[in-house]
PDB file of C-alpha atoms in Angstrom:
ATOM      1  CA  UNK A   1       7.297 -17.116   6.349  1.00 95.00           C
ATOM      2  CA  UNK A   2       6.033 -19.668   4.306  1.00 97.00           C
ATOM      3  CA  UNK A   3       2.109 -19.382   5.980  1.00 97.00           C
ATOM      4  CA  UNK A   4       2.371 -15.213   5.697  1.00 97.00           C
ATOM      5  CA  UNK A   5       3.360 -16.077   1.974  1.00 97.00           C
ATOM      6  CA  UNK A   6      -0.059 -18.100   1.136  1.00 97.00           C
ATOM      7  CA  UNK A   7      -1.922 -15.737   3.421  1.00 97.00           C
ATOM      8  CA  UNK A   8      -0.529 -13.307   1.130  1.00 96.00           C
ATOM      9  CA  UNK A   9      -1.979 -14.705  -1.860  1.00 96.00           C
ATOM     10  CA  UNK A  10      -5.389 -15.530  -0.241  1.00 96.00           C
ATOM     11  CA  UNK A  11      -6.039 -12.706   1.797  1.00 95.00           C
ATOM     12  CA  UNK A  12      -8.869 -11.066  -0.828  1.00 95.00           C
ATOM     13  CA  UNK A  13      -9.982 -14.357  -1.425  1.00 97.00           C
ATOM     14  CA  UNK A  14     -13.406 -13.057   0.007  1.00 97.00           C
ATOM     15  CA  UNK A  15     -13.867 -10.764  -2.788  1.00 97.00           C
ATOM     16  CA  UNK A  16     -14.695 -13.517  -5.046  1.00 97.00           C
ATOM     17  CA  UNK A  17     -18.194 -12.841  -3.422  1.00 97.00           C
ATOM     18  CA  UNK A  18     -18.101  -9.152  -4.043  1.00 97.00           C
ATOM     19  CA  UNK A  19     -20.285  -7.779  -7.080  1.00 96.00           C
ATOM     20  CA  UNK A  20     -18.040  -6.962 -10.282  1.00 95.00           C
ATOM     21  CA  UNK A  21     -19.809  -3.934 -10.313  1.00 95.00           C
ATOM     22  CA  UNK A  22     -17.722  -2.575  -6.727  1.00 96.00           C
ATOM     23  CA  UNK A  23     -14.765  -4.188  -7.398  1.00 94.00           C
ATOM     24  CA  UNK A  24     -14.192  -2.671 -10.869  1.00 92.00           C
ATOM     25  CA  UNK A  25     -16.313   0.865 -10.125  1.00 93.00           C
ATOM     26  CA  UNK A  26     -14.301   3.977 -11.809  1.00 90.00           C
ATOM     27  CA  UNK A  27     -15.267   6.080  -8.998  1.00 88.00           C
ATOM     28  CA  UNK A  28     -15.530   6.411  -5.543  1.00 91.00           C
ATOM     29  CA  UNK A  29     -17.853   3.543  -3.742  1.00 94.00           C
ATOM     30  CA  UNK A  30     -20.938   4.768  -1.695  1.00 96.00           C
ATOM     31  CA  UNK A  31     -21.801   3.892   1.728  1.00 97.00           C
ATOM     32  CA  UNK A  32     -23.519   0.850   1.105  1.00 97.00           C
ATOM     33  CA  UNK A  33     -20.883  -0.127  -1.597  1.00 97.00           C
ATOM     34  CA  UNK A  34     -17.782   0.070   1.247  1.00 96.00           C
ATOM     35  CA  UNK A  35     -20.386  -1.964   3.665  1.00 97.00           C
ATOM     36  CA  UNK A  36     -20.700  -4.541   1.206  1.00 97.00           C
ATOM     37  CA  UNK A  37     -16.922  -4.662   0.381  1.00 96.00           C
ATOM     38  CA  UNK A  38     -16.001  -4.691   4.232  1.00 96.00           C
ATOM     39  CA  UNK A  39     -17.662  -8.225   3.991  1.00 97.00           C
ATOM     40  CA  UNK A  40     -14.949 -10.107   1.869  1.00 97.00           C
ATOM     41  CA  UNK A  41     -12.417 -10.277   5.541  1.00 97.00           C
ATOM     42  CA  UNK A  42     -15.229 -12.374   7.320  1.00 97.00           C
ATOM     43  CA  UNK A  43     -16.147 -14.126   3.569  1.00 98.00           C
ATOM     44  CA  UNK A  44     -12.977 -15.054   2.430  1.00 97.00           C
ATOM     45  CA  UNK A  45     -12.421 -16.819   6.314  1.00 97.00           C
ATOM     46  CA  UNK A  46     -15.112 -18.559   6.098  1.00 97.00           C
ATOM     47  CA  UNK A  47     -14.288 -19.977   2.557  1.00 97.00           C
ATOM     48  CA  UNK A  48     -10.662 -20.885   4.275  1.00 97.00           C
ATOM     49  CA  UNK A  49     -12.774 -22.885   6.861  1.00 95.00           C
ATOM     50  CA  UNK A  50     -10.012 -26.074   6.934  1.00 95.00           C
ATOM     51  CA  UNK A  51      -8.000 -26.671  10.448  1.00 96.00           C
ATOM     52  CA  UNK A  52      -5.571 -26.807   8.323  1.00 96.00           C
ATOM     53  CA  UNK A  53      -5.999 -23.219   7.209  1.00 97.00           C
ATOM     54  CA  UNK A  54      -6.744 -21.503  10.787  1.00 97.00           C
ATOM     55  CA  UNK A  55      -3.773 -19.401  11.171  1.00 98.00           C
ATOM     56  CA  UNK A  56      -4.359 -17.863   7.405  1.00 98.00           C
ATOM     57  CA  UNK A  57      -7.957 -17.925   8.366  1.00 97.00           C
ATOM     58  CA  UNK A  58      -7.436 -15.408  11.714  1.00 98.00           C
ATOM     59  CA  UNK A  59      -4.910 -13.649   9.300  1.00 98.00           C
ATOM     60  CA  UNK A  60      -7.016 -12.885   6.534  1.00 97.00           C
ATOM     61  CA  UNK A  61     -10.225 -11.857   8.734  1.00 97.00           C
ATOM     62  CA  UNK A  62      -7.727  -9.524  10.562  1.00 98.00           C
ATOM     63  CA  UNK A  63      -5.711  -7.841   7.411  1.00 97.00           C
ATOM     64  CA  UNK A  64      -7.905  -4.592   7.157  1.00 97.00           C
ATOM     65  CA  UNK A  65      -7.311  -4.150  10.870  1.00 98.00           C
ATOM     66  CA  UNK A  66      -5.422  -0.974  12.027  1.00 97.00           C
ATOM     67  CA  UNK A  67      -3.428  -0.227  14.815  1.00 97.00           C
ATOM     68  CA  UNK A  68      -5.682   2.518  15.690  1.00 97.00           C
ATOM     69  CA  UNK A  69      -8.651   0.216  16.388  1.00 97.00           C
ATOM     70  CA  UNK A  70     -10.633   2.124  13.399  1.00 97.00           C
ATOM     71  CA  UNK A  71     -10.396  -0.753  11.382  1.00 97.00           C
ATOM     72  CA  UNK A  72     -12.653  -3.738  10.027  1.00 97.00           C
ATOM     73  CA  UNK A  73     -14.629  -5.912  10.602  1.00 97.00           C
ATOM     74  CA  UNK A  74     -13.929  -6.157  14.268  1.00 97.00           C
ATOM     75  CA  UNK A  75     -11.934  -3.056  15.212  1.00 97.00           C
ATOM     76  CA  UNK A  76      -9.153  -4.547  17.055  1.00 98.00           C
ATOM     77  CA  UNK A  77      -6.242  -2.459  17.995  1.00 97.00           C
ATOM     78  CA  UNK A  78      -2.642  -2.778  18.286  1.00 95.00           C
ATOM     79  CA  UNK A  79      -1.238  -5.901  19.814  1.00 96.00           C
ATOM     80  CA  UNK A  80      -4.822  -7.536  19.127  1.00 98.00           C
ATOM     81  CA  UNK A  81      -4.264  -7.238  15.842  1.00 98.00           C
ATOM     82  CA  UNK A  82      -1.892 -10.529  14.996  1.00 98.00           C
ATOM     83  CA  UNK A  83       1.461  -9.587  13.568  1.00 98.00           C
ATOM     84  CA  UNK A  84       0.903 -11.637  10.409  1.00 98.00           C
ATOM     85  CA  UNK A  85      -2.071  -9.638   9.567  1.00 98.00           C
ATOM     86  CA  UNK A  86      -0.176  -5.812   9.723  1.00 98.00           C
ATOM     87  CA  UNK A  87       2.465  -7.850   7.555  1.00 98.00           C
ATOM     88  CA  UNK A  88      -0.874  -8.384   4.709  1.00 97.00           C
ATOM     89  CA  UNK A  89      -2.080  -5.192   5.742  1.00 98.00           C
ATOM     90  CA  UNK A  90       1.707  -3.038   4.662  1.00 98.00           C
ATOM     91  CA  UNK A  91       2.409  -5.167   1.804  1.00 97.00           C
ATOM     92  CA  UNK A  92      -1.628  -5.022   0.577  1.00 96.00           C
ATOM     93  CA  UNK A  93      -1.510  -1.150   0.340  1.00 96.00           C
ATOM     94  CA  UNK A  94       1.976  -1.027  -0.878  1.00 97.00           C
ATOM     95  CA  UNK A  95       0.895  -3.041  -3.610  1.00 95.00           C
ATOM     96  CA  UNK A  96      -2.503  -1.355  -4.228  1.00 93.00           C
ATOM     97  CA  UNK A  97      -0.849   2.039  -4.464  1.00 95.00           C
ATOM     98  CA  UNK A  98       1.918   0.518  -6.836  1.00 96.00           C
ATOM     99  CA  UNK A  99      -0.400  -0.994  -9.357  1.00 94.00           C
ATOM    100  CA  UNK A 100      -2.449   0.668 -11.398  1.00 90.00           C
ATOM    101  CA  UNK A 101      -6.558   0.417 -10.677  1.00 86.00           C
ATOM    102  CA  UNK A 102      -9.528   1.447 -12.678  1.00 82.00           C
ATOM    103  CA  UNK A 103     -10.121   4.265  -9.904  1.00 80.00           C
ATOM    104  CA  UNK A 104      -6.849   6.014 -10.423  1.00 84.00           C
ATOM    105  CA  UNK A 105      -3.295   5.390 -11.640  1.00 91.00           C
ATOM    106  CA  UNK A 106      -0.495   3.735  -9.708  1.00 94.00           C
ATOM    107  CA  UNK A 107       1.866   5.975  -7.434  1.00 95.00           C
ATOM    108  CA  UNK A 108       5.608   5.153  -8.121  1.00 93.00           C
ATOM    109  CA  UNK A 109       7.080   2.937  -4.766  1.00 96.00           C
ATOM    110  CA  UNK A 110       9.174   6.204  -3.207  1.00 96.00           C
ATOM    111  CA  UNK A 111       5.357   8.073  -2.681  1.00 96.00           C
ATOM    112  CA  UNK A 112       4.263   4.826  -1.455  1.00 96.00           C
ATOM    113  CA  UNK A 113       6.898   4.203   0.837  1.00 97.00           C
ATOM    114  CA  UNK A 114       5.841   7.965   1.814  1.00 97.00           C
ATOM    115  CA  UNK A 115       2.064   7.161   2.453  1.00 96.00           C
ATOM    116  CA  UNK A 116       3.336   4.329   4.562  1.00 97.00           C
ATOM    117  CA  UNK A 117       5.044   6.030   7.123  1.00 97.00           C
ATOM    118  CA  UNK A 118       2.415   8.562   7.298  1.00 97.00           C
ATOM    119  CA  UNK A 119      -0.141   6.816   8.593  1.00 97.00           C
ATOM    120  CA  UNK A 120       2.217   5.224  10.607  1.00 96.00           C
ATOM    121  CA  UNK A 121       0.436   3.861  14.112  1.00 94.00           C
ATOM    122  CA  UNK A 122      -3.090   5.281  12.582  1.00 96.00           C
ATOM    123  CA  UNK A 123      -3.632   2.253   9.401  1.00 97.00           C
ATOM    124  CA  UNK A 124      -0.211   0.390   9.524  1.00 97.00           C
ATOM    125  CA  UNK A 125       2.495  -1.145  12.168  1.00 97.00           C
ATOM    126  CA  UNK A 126       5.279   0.992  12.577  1.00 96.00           C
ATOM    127  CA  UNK A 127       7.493  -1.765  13.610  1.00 96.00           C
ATOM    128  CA  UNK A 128       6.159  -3.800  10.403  1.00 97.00           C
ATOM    129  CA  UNK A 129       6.585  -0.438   7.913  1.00 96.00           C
TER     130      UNK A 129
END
């Protein structure tokens, strides 16, 4: 619990490398604007590059998988996707849709809890919702 906790905290450590101007955009991102923010999974494991990190590491590339196999950056599905990671992935959106953002305003938790289980087995773990 302790590991999923740090991963937790470093899991958008990769956006560090990600231009202020797409991370704090008012408005939708374009095409090339998502490509480039896909990049901070396989950025922010390579900046946790220590053995001693590998677990978070294979965590943290994996955390914007989905069950469906539509995620990034390496479209795994399921059971390939490591449990740890669809633990980042239900707690990252649940947290995104909580907070506010400079794209929108935050949704209270009940609608979030809501969005969760509908895209249940699509984006997130039902087992882990």
């Amino acid at each position: 619990m302790e590991r999923v906790r740090l991963a937790g905290i470093l899991h958008d450590i990769g956006k560090v490398a990600i231009s202020d101007s797409i991370l704090q955009k008012p408005g939708p991102l374009d095409d090339h604007e998502w490509a480039l923010m896909r990049q901070h999974t396989e950025i922010g494991a390579r900046i946790l590059s220590s053995p001693d990190l590998a677990d978070i590491r294979e965590w943290v590339l994996a955390s914007h998988e989905r069950p469906d196999g539509t995620g990034y950056p390496r479209r795994l599905a399921g059971d390939e996707i490591p449990l740890e990671a669809r633990i980042l992935a239900v707690a990252d959106a649940y947290e995104a849709m909580t907070a506010d953002r400079v794209y929108r305003r935050a949704i209270g938790a009940g609608a979030a809890r809501e969005e969760l289980e509908r895209c249940l087995g699509t984006q997130f773990d039902p087992d882990v919702v």
